[in-house]
Amino acid sequence: MRIDLHAHSDASDGSDPPAEVVKNAYAAGLDVVALTDHDTVDGYLEAVAAVAQLPTPAAGRRFGLVRGIELSCIAGHVSLHLLGYLFDPTYPALVAELKLLRTDRVRRAMAMVDKLIELGAPVRWDQVVRIAGAGAVGRPHVAQALVEAGVVPDIPSAFVPEWIANNGRAYVEKYSLSPERGIELVKAAGGVSVFAHPAASARGGIVDESAIERFAAAGLDGIEVDHPDHDEATRTRLRELAESLGLLVTGSSDYHGTVKSTPIGAESTDKAAFDALVLRATGNSVVWR
Ligand code: AMP
Ligand code: ZN
Ligand code: FE
Ligand code: FE
């Protein structure tokens, strides 16, 4: 089975509408896809509707959609991402935190635009609003504004110290949860949690293994070992760490449509790990076609 547990839509900073993420996952031959937008579940219902409209699968084939999220967390000044799956989206404490996270993303993006203008980059807030649309606003949207302004040639070129890389000149921190709080919230909402790309330095920072031990003790279910940003040596090390801490191992593409070059389904999670996650979750079910 091909199981991709990490994909973004335009409900956050991916380029595909949620229905297109589902269609693309199905067309790529995937058996399961999880929609994991940053700090929002707004795309989920559109994705569910798209599953219902997929062609009837061939005999013996099923296609599953997993409700997910990628929560912004911070440990010290290291920004981390926590994937949550199959939680109850109406759990009040989770709803309240998502509202804070979403609201502060707007404040922070406005502050980054102000800094960029001070640095002489001719970007405008209304441009970022147009690019983000109804989605949770994030740095890739600000990066696109920098592309449109002719400041950088493409989105990755904006993620440099001169512009909006972590702690770059125009970088502004956003409200984020402690990883332990994120893990606890997802669990309390009946879901399961997986530490996203734990060793992808470009996406935040790296915490040491003792931090991952603490997250495991706080109830973390798994770590995303197979991620496009992890080299072979990193994957081997993380697999051993997962084994020693009793954590499940996942693999996922972190698909962002045209915002990044990784195709959907580029990495995959073993069926056994997927089944274990589903079995542990009580907050929500996989939607099957
Ligand atoms: P934010 O959550 O607003 O801080 O934005 C983080 C998002 O920016 C990540 O989830 C990636 O989608 C994207 N991103 C982070 N680092 C890079 C990078 N070096 N190149 C391209 N995109 C990046
Ligand atoms: Zn993203
Ligand atoms: Fe991430
Ligand atoms: Fe992601």
mmCIF file of C-alpha atoms and ligand atoms in Angstrom:
data_model
loop_
_atom_site.group_PDB
_atom_site.id
_atom_site.type_symbol
_atom_site.label_atom_id
_atom_site.label_comp_id
_atom_site.label_asym_id
_atom_site.label_seq_id
_atom_site.Cartn_x
_atom_site.Cartn_y
_atom_site.Cartn_z
ATOM 1 C CA MET A 1 0.000 0.000 0.000
ATOM 2 C CA ARG A 2 1.069 3.602 -0.623
ATOM 3 C CA ILE A 3 0.171 5.741 2.367
ATOM 4 C CA ASP A 4 1.088 9.440 2.418
ATOM 5 C CA LEU A 5 0.334 11.047 5.783
ATOM 6 C CA HIS A 6 1.412 14.642 5.156
ATOM 7 C CA ALA A 7 -0.070 16.892 2.459
ATOM 8 C CA HIS A 8 -0.989 20.573 2.306
ATOM 9 C CA SER A 9 -3.786 22.315 0.427
ATOM 10 C CA ASP A 10 -4.572 25.959 -0.182
ATOM 11 C CA ALA A 11 -6.335 25.931 3.192
ATOM 12 C CA SER A 12 -2.764 26.723 4.318
ATOM 13 C CA ASP A 13 0.312 27.121 2.123
ATOM 14 C CA GLY A 14 -0.157 24.408 -0.505
ATOM 15 C CA SER A 15 -1.240 25.387 -4.030
ATOM 16 C CA ASP A 16 -3.985 22.785 -4.645
ATOM 17 C CA PRO A 17 -7.508 23.217 -3.335
ATOM 18 C CA PRO A 18 -8.330 20.328 -0.941
ATOM 19 C CA ALA A 19 -10.387 18.523 -3.616
ATOM 20 C CA GLU A 20 -7.358 18.591 -5.951
ATOM 21 C CA VAL A 21 -5.123 17.121 -3.251
ATOM 22 C CA VAL A 22 -7.540 14.177 -3.038
ATOM 23 C CA LYS A 23 -7.777 13.792 -6.833
ATOM 24 C CA ASN A 24 -4.011 14.030 -7.221
ATOM 25 C CA ALA A 25 -3.437 11.476 -4.462
ATOM 26 C CA TYR A 26 -5.884 9.062 -6.095
ATOM 27 C CA ALA A 27 -4.414 9.620 -9.560
ATOM 28 C CA ALA A 28 -0.911 9.009 -8.188
ATOM 29 C CA GLY A 29 -2.068 5.560 -7.105
ATOM 30 C CA LEU A 30 -2.068 6.265 -3.378
ATOM 31 C CA ASP A 31 -4.264 4.168 -1.097
ATOM 32 C CA VAL A 32 -4.354 6.701 1.740
ATOM 33 C CA VAL A 33 -3.687 10.427 2.032
ATOM 34 C CA ALA A 34 -3.830 12.682 5.106
ATOM 35 C CA LEU A 35 -4.667 16.359 4.737
ATOM 36 C CA THR A 36 -2.386 18.146 7.194
ATOM 37 C CA ASP A 37 -2.654 21.880 6.726
ATOM 38 C CA HIS A 38 -0.778 24.236 9.037
ATOM 39 C CA ASP A 39 -2.904 25.136 12.082
ATOM 40 C CA THR A 40 -6.250 24.612 10.336
ATOM 41 C CA VAL A 41 -8.773 21.907 9.456
ATOM 42 C CA ASP A 42 -10.740 24.178 7.124
ATOM 43 C CA GLY A 43 -9.977 22.115 4.010
ATOM 44 C CA TYR A 44 -11.266 18.817 5.364
ATOM 45 C CA LEU A 45 -14.938 18.919 4.347
ATOM 46 C CA GLU A 46 -14.085 19.825 0.761
ATOM 47 C CA ALA A 47 -11.667 16.885 0.740
ATOM 48 C CA VAL A 48 -14.355 14.532 2.069
ATOM 49 C CA ALA A 49 -16.713 15.666 -0.689
ATOM 50 C CA ALA A 50 -13.987 14.998 -3.260
ATOM 51 C CA VAL A 51 -13.504 11.454 -1.954
ATOM 52 C CA ALA A 52 -17.198 10.763 -2.532
ATOM 53 C CA GLN A 53 -16.804 11.900 -6.149
ATOM 54 C CA LEU A 54 -13.824 9.722 -7.008
ATOM 55 C CA PRO A 55 -14.495 7.011 -9.586
ATOM 56 C CA THR A 56 -15.582 3.702 -8.055
ATOM 57 C CA PRO A 57 -12.282 2.000 -7.234
ATOM 58 C CA ALA A 58 -11.432 -1.231 -9.024
ATOM 59 C CA ALA A 59 -12.316 -4.408 -7.165
ATOM 60 C CA GLY A 60 -10.052 -4.825 -4.177
ATOM 61 C CA ARG A 61 -8.926 -1.199 -4.166
ATOM 62 C CA ARG A 62 -9.944 1.309 -1.501
ATOM 63 C CA PHE A 63 -8.924 4.912 -1.040
ATOM 64 C CA GLY A 64 -8.803 6.537 2.390
ATOM 65 C CA LEU A 65 -8.715 10.143 3.571
ATOM 66 C CA VAL A 66 -7.311 10.917 7.024
ATOM 67 C CA ARG A 67 -8.218 14.074 8.898
ATOM 68 C CA GLY A 68 -4.995 15.712 9.983
ATOM 69 C CA ILE A 69 -3.265 18.923 10.950
ATOM 70 C CA GLU A 70 0.307 20.238 11.254
ATOM 71 C CA LEU A 71 0.490 22.223 14.478
ATOM 72 C CA SER A 72 3.066 24.990 14.939
ATOM 73 C CA CYS A 73 5.101 24.297 18.048
ATOM 74 C CA ILE A 74 8.142 25.879 19.631
ATOM 75 C CA ALA A 75 10.753 24.523 22.032
ATOM 76 C CA GLY A 76 13.056 27.289 23.230
ATOM 77 C CA HIS A 77 13.432 29.235 19.995
ATOM 78 C CA VAL A 78 13.369 26.133 17.825
ATOM 79 C CA SER A 79 10.199 25.931 15.770
ATOM 80 C CA LEU A 80 8.826 22.406 15.391
ATOM 81 C CA HIS A 81 5.890 20.866 13.578
ATOM 82 C CA LEU A 82 3.566 18.317 15.133
ATOM 83 C CA LEU A 83 1.261 16.246 12.944
ATOM 84 C CA GLY A 84 -2.069 15.336 14.525
ATOM 85 C CA TYR A 85 -4.419 12.713 13.070
ATOM 86 C CA LEU A 86 -7.969 11.483 13.592
ATOM 87 C CA PHE A 87 -8.818 13.875 16.447
ATOM 88 C CA ASP A 88 -12.225 15.338 17.204
ATOM 89 C CA PRO A 89 -12.115 18.788 15.540
ATOM 90 C CA THR A 90 -14.796 20.130 17.900
ATOM 91 C CA TYR A 91 -12.753 19.488 21.059
ATOM 92 C CA PRO A 92 -13.024 22.938 22.699
ATOM 93 C CA ALA A 93 -9.414 23.382 23.875
ATOM 94 C CA LEU A 94 -8.158 22.466 20.404
ATOM 95 C CA VAL A 95 -10.621 24.829 18.716
ATOM 96 C CA ALA A 96 -9.443 27.627 21.034
ATOM 97 C CA GLU A 97 -5.744 27.022 20.300
ATOM 98 C CA LEU A 98 -6.343 26.866 16.549
ATOM 99 C CA LYS A 99 -8.057 30.230 16.730
ATOM 100 C CA LEU A 100 -5.059 31.748 18.561
ATOM 101 C CA LEU A 101 -2.607 30.189 16.108
ATOM 102 C CA ARG A 102 -4.554 31.430 13.084
ATOM 103 C CA THR A 103 -5.024 34.944 14.465
ATOM 104 C CA ASP A 104 -1.381 35.327 15.340
ATOM 105 C CA ARG A 105 -0.321 34.145 11.866
ATOM 106 C CA VAL A 106 -2.025 37.280 10.506
ATOM 107 C CA ARG A 107 -0.306 39.623 13.004
ATOM 108 C CA ARG A 108 3.029 37.991 12.271
ATOM 109 C CA ALA A 109 2.696 38.111 8.476
ATOM 110 C CA MET A 110 1.793 41.814 8.691
ATOM 111 C CA ALA A 111 4.864 42.412 10.876
ATOM 112 C CA MET A 112 7.054 40.613 8.335
ATOM 113 C CA VAL A 113 5.656 42.773 5.527
ATOM 114 C CA ASP A 114 6.487 45.889 7.586
ATOM 115 C CA LYS A 115 10.035 44.651 8.114
ATOM 116 C CA LEU A 116 10.442 43.851 4.418
ATOM 117 C CA ILE A 117 9.258 47.336 3.448
ATOM 118 C CA GLU A 118 11.771 48.841 5.903
ATOM 119 C CA LEU A 119 14.447 46.715 4.231
ATOM 120 C CA GLY A 120 13.485 48.168 0.856
ATOM 121 C CA ALA A 121 11.546 45.203 -0.541
ATOM 122 C CA PRO A 122 8.443 46.594 -2.304
ATOM 123 C CA VAL A 123 5.856 44.106 -1.012
ATOM 124 C CA ARG A 124 2.360 45.065 0.121
ATOM 125 C CA TRP A 125 -0.006 43.529 2.676
ATOM 126 C CA ASP A 126 -2.944 43.411 0.249
ATOM 127 C CA GLN A 127 -0.770 41.336 -2.057
ATOM 128 C CA VAL A 128 -0.107 38.771 0.699
ATOM 129 C CA VAL A 129 -3.828 38.691 1.506
ATOM 130 C CA ARG A 130 -4.629 37.963 -2.151
ATOM 131 C CA ILE A 131 -1.986 35.232 -2.368
ATOM 132 C CA ALA A 132 -3.051 33.531 0.873
ATOM 133 C CA GLY A 133 -6.759 33.763 -0.010
ATOM 134 C CA ALA A 134 -8.859 32.123 2.683
ATOM 135 C CA GLY A 135 -5.933 29.965 3.781
ATOM 136 C CA ALA A 136 -3.919 30.158 6.992
ATOM 137 C CA VAL A 137 -1.307 32.772 6.046
ATOM 138 C CA GLY A 138 2.320 31.657 6.187
ATOM 139 C CA ARG A 139 5.802 32.475 5.018
ATOM 140 C CA PRO A 140 5.376 30.832 1.594
ATOM 141 C CA HIS A 141 2.696 33.466 0.854
ATOM 142 C CA VAL A 142 5.053 36.259 1.892
ATOM 143 C CA ALA A 143 7.731 34.557 -0.209
ATOM 144 C CA GLN A 144 5.390 34.595 -3.235
ATOM 145 C CA ALA A 145 4.869 38.329 -2.724
ATOM 146 C CA LEU A 146 8.670 38.752 -2.790
ATOM 147 C CA VAL A 147 8.753 36.799 -6.067
ATOM 148 C CA GLU A 148 6.024 38.998 -7.566
ATOM 149 C CA ALA A 149 7.917 42.109 -6.446
ATOM 150 C CA GLY A 150 10.982 40.828 -8.292
ATOM 151 C CA VAL A 151 13.055 40.655 -5.106
ATOM 152 C CA VAL A 152 13.784 36.919 -5.421
ATOM 153 C CA PRO A 153 13.435 34.570 -8.410
ATOM 154 C CA ASP A 154 11.454 31.832 -6.634
ATOM 155 C CA ILE A 155 9.921 30.875 -3.275
ATOM 156 C CA PRO A 156 12.914 28.923 -1.867
ATOM 157 C CA SER A 157 15.146 31.948 -2.543
ATOM 158 C CA ALA A 158 13.117 33.939 -0.006
ATOM 159 C CA PHE A 159 14.016 31.460 2.751
ATOM 160 C CA VAL A 160 17.498 32.941 3.271
ATOM 161 C CA PRO A 161 18.946 34.983 6.166
ATOM 162 C CA GLU A 162 18.584 38.232 4.142
ATOM 163 C CA TRP A 163 14.806 37.702 3.989
ATOM 164 C CA ILE A 164 12.459 35.335 5.816
ATOM 165 C CA ALA A 165 14.485 32.271 6.801
ATOM 166 C CA ASN A 166 14.220 31.386 10.490
ATOM 167 C CA ASN A 167 15.741 34.332 12.361
ATOM 168 C CA GLY A 168 16.389 36.067 9.037
ATOM 169 C CA ARG A 169 16.266 39.885 8.752
ATOM 170 C CA ALA A 170 12.504 40.017 8.168
ATOM 171 C CA TYR A 171 11.598 36.953 10.233
ATOM 172 C CA VAL A 172 9.023 37.307 12.981
ATOM 173 C CA GLU A 173 8.166 34.527 15.413
ATOM 174 C CA LYS A 174 4.553 33.411 15.615
ATOM 175 C CA TYR A 175 2.499 32.131 18.515
ATOM 176 C CA SER A 176 3.183 28.418 18.821
ATOM 177 C CA LEU A 177 2.444 25.647 21.289
ATOM 178 C CA SER A 178 4.960 23.797 23.389
ATOM 179 C CA PRO A 179 5.313 20.339 21.793
ATOM 180 C CA GLU A 180 4.104 18.745 25.027
ATOM 181 C CA ARG A 181 0.966 20.907 24.948
ATOM 182 C CA GLY A 182 0.367 20.005 21.296
ATOM 183 C CA ILE A 183 0.757 16.290 22.023
ATOM 184 C CA GLU A 184 -1.557 16.547 25.011
ATOM 185 C CA LEU A 185 -4.227 18.480 23.061
ATOM 186 C CA VAL A 186 -4.268 16.040 20.149
ATOM 187 C CA LYS A 187 -4.488 13.109 22.564
ATOM 188 C CA ALA A 188 -7.244 14.742 24.606
ATOM 189 C CA ALA A 189 -9.163 15.242 21.359
ATOM 190 C CA GLY A 190 -8.918 11.501 20.688
ATOM 191 C CA GLY A 191 -6.169 11.811 18.088
ATOM 192 C CA VAL A 192 -2.643 10.573 17.600
ATOM 193 C CA SER A 193 0.479 12.683 17.053
ATOM 194 C CA VAL A 194 3.631 12.351 14.980
ATOM 195 C CA PHE A 195 6.671 14.656 15.177
ATOM 196 C CA ALA A 196 7.048 16.011 11.606
ATOM 197 C CA HIS A 197 10.467 16.054 9.883
ATOM 198 C CA PRO A 198 12.428 16.040 13.197
ATOM 199 C CA ALA A 199 15.763 16.545 11.451
ATOM 200 C CA ALA A 200 14.867 18.988 8.676
ATOM 201 C CA SER A 201 17.012 21.913 9.783
ATOM 202 C CA ALA A 202 15.805 24.146 6.935
ATOM 203 C CA ARG A 203 12.227 23.926 8.214
ATOM 204 C CA GLY A 204 12.970 25.180 11.718
ATOM 205 C CA GLY A 205 15.722 23.928 13.895
ATOM 206 C CA ILE A 206 16.735 20.623 15.275
ATOM 207 C CA VAL A 207 16.121 19.437 18.804
ATOM 208 C CA ASP A 208 18.369 16.808 20.344
ATOM 209 C CA GLU A 209 17.364 13.267 21.132
ATOM 210 C CA SER A 210 16.647 14.066 24.777
ATOM 211 C CA ALA A 211 13.870 16.406 23.603
ATOM 212 C CA ILE A 212 12.362 13.628 21.513
ATOM 213 C CA GLU A 213 12.544 11.400 24.605
ATOM 214 C CA ARG A 214 10.550 14.026 26.496
ATOM 215 C CA PHE A 215 7.953 14.179 23.722
ATOM 216 C CA ALA A 216 7.678 10.382 23.812
ATOM 217 C CA ALA A 217 7.113 10.557 27.559
ATOM 218 C CA ALA A 218 4.415 13.194 26.947
ATOM 219 C CA GLY A 219 2.537 10.716 24.750
ATOM 220 C CA LEU A 220 3.915 11.230 21.237
ATOM 221 C CA ASP A 221 2.905 8.309 19.007
ATOM 222 C CA GLY A 222 5.431 8.478 16.215
ATOM 223 C CA ILE A 223 8.126 10.296 14.254
ATOM 224 C CA GLU A 224 8.206 11.087 10.555
ATOM 225 C CA VAL A 225 11.398 9.317 9.539
ATOM 226 C CA ASP A 226 10.976 9.147 5.755
ATOM 227 C CA HIS A 227 10.688 12.782 4.674
ATOM 228 C CA PRO A 228 12.203 14.373 1.541
ATOM 229 C CA ASP A 229 14.465 16.567 3.690
ATOM 230 C CA HIS A 230 16.077 13.607 5.506
ATOM 231 C CA ASP A 231 19.129 11.921 4.016
ATOM 232 C CA GLU A 232 19.795 8.192 4.412
ATOM 233 C CA ALA A 233 22.055 8.552 7.450
ATOM 234 C CA THR A 234 19.422 10.687 9.197
ATOM 235 C CA ARG A 235 16.698 8.151 8.426
ATOM 236 C CA THR A 236 18.788 5.323 9.851
ATOM 237 C CA ARG A 237 19.487 7.288 13.027
ATOM 238 C CA LEU A 238 15.827 8.286 13.472
ATOM 239 C CA ARG A 239 14.634 4.728 12.832
ATOM 240 C CA GLU A 240 16.900 3.500 15.625
ATOM 241 C CA LEU A 241 15.696 6.257 17.932
ATOM 242 C CA ALA A 242 12.047 5.376 17.204
ATOM 243 C CA GLU A 243 12.784 1.754 17.948
ATOM 244 C CA SER A 244 14.442 2.567 21.262
ATOM 245 C CA LEU A 245 11.627 4.900 22.358
ATOM 246 C CA GLY A 246 8.799 2.666 21.168
ATOM 247 C CA LEU A 247 7.594 5.233 18.613
ATOM 248 C CA LEU A 248 5.877 4.427 15.337
ATOM 249 C CA VAL A 249 7.706 5.340 12.118
ATOM 250 C CA THR A 250 5.940 7.215 9.322
ATOM 251 C CA GLY A 251 6.949 8.360 5.849
ATOM 252 C CA SER A 252 5.295 11.209 3.961
ATOM 253 C CA SER A 253 5.863 13.591 1.092
ATOM 254 C CA ASP A 254 4.918 16.909 2.780
ATOM 255 C CA TYR A 255 3.263 17.729 -0.549
ATOM 256 C CA HIS A 256 2.636 21.449 -1.206
ATOM 257 C CA GLY A 257 1.492 21.352 -4.861
ATOM 258 C CA THR A 258 3.513 23.762 -7.002
ATOM 259 C CA VAL A 259 4.915 25.550 -3.921
ATOM 260 C CA LYS A 260 7.489 22.750 -3.586
ATOM 261 C CA SER A 261 8.828 20.269 -6.104
ATOM 262 C CA THR A 262 8.063 17.061 -4.152
ATOM 263 C CA PRO A 263 5.292 15.010 -5.830
ATOM 264 C CA ILE A 264 2.457 13.583 -3.745
ATOM 265 C CA GLY A 265 3.261 10.061 -2.593
ATOM 266 C CA ALA A 266 7.022 10.606 -2.850
ATOM 267 C CA GLU A 267 7.392 8.874 0.542
ATOM 268 C CA SER A 268 5.144 6.311 2.159
ATOM 269 C CA THR A 269 4.186 4.885 5.565
ATOM 270 C CA ASP A 270 4.139 1.122 6.222
ATOM 271 C CA LYS A 271 0.684 -0.367 6.540
ATOM 272 C CA ALA A 272 1.485 -1.710 10.016
ATOM 273 C CA ALA A 273 2.339 1.763 11.354
ATOM 274 C CA PHE A 274 -0.742 3.247 9.707
ATOM 275 C CA ASP A 275 -2.982 0.542 11.169
ATOM 276 C CA ALA A 276 -1.487 1.136 14.624
ATOM 277 C CA LEU A 277 -2.204 4.879 14.403
ATOM 278 C CA VAL A 278 -5.793 4.255 13.291
ATOM 279 C CA LEU A 279 -6.316 1.719 16.059
ATOM 280 C CA ARG A 280 -5.128 4.174 18.730
ATOM 281 C CA ALA A 281 -7.262 7.078 17.541
ATOM 282 C CA THR A 282 -10.763 7.481 18.913
ATOM 283 C CA GLY A 283 -11.625 11.015 17.804
ATOM 284 C CA ASN A 284 -12.365 10.453 14.114
ATOM 285 C CA SER A 285 -12.442 7.756 11.443
ATOM 286 C CA VAL A 286 -10.734 7.369 8.092
ATOM 287 C CA VAL A 287 -13.146 8.213 5.243
ATOM 288 C CA TRP A 288 -13.011 5.400 2.685
ATOM 289 C CA ARG A 289 -14.102 5.298 -0.951
HETATM 290 P P1 AMP B 1 5.441 29.359 8.583
HETATM 291 O O1 AMP B 1 4.659 28.219 9.215
HETATM 292 O O2 AMP B 1 4.589 30.477 8.149
HETATM 293 O O3 AMP B 1 6.616 29.768 9.401
HETATM 294 O O4 AMP B 1 6.030 28.775 7.223
HETATM 295 C C1 AMP B 1 6.726 27.549 7.254
HETATM 296 C C2 AMP B 1 6.540 26.887 5.914
HETATM 297 O O5 AMP B 1 7.393 27.513 4.966
HETATM 298 C C3 AMP B 1 6.994 25.439 5.935
HETATM 299 O O6 AMP B 1 5.978 24.565 6.340
HETATM 300 C C4 AMP B 1 7.344 25.206 4.499
HETATM 301 O O7 AMP B 1 6.171 24.958 3.763
HETATM 302 C C5 AMP B 1 7.903 26.533 4.064
HETATM 303 N N1 AMP B 1 9.371 26.552 4.137
HETATM 304 C C6 AMP B 1 10.147 26.544 5.243
HETATM 305 N N2 AMP B 1 11.459 26.567 4.938
HETATM 306 C C7 AMP B 1 11.503 26.583 3.581
HETATM 307 C C8 AMP B 1 12.564 26.591 2.652
HETATM 308 N N3 AMP B 1 13.844 26.610 3.050
HETATM 309 N N4 AMP B 1 12.237 26.608 1.335
HETATM 310 C C9 AMP B 1 10.954 26.584 0.946
HETATM 311 N N5 AMP B 1 9.907 26.570 1.786
HETATM 312 C C10 AMP B 1 10.178 26.557 3.077
HETATM 313 ZN ZN ZN B 2 3.816 24.283 4.611
HETATM 314 FE FE FE B 3 6.359 21.111 8.438
HETATM 315 FE FE FE B 4 4.175 20.304 6.163
#
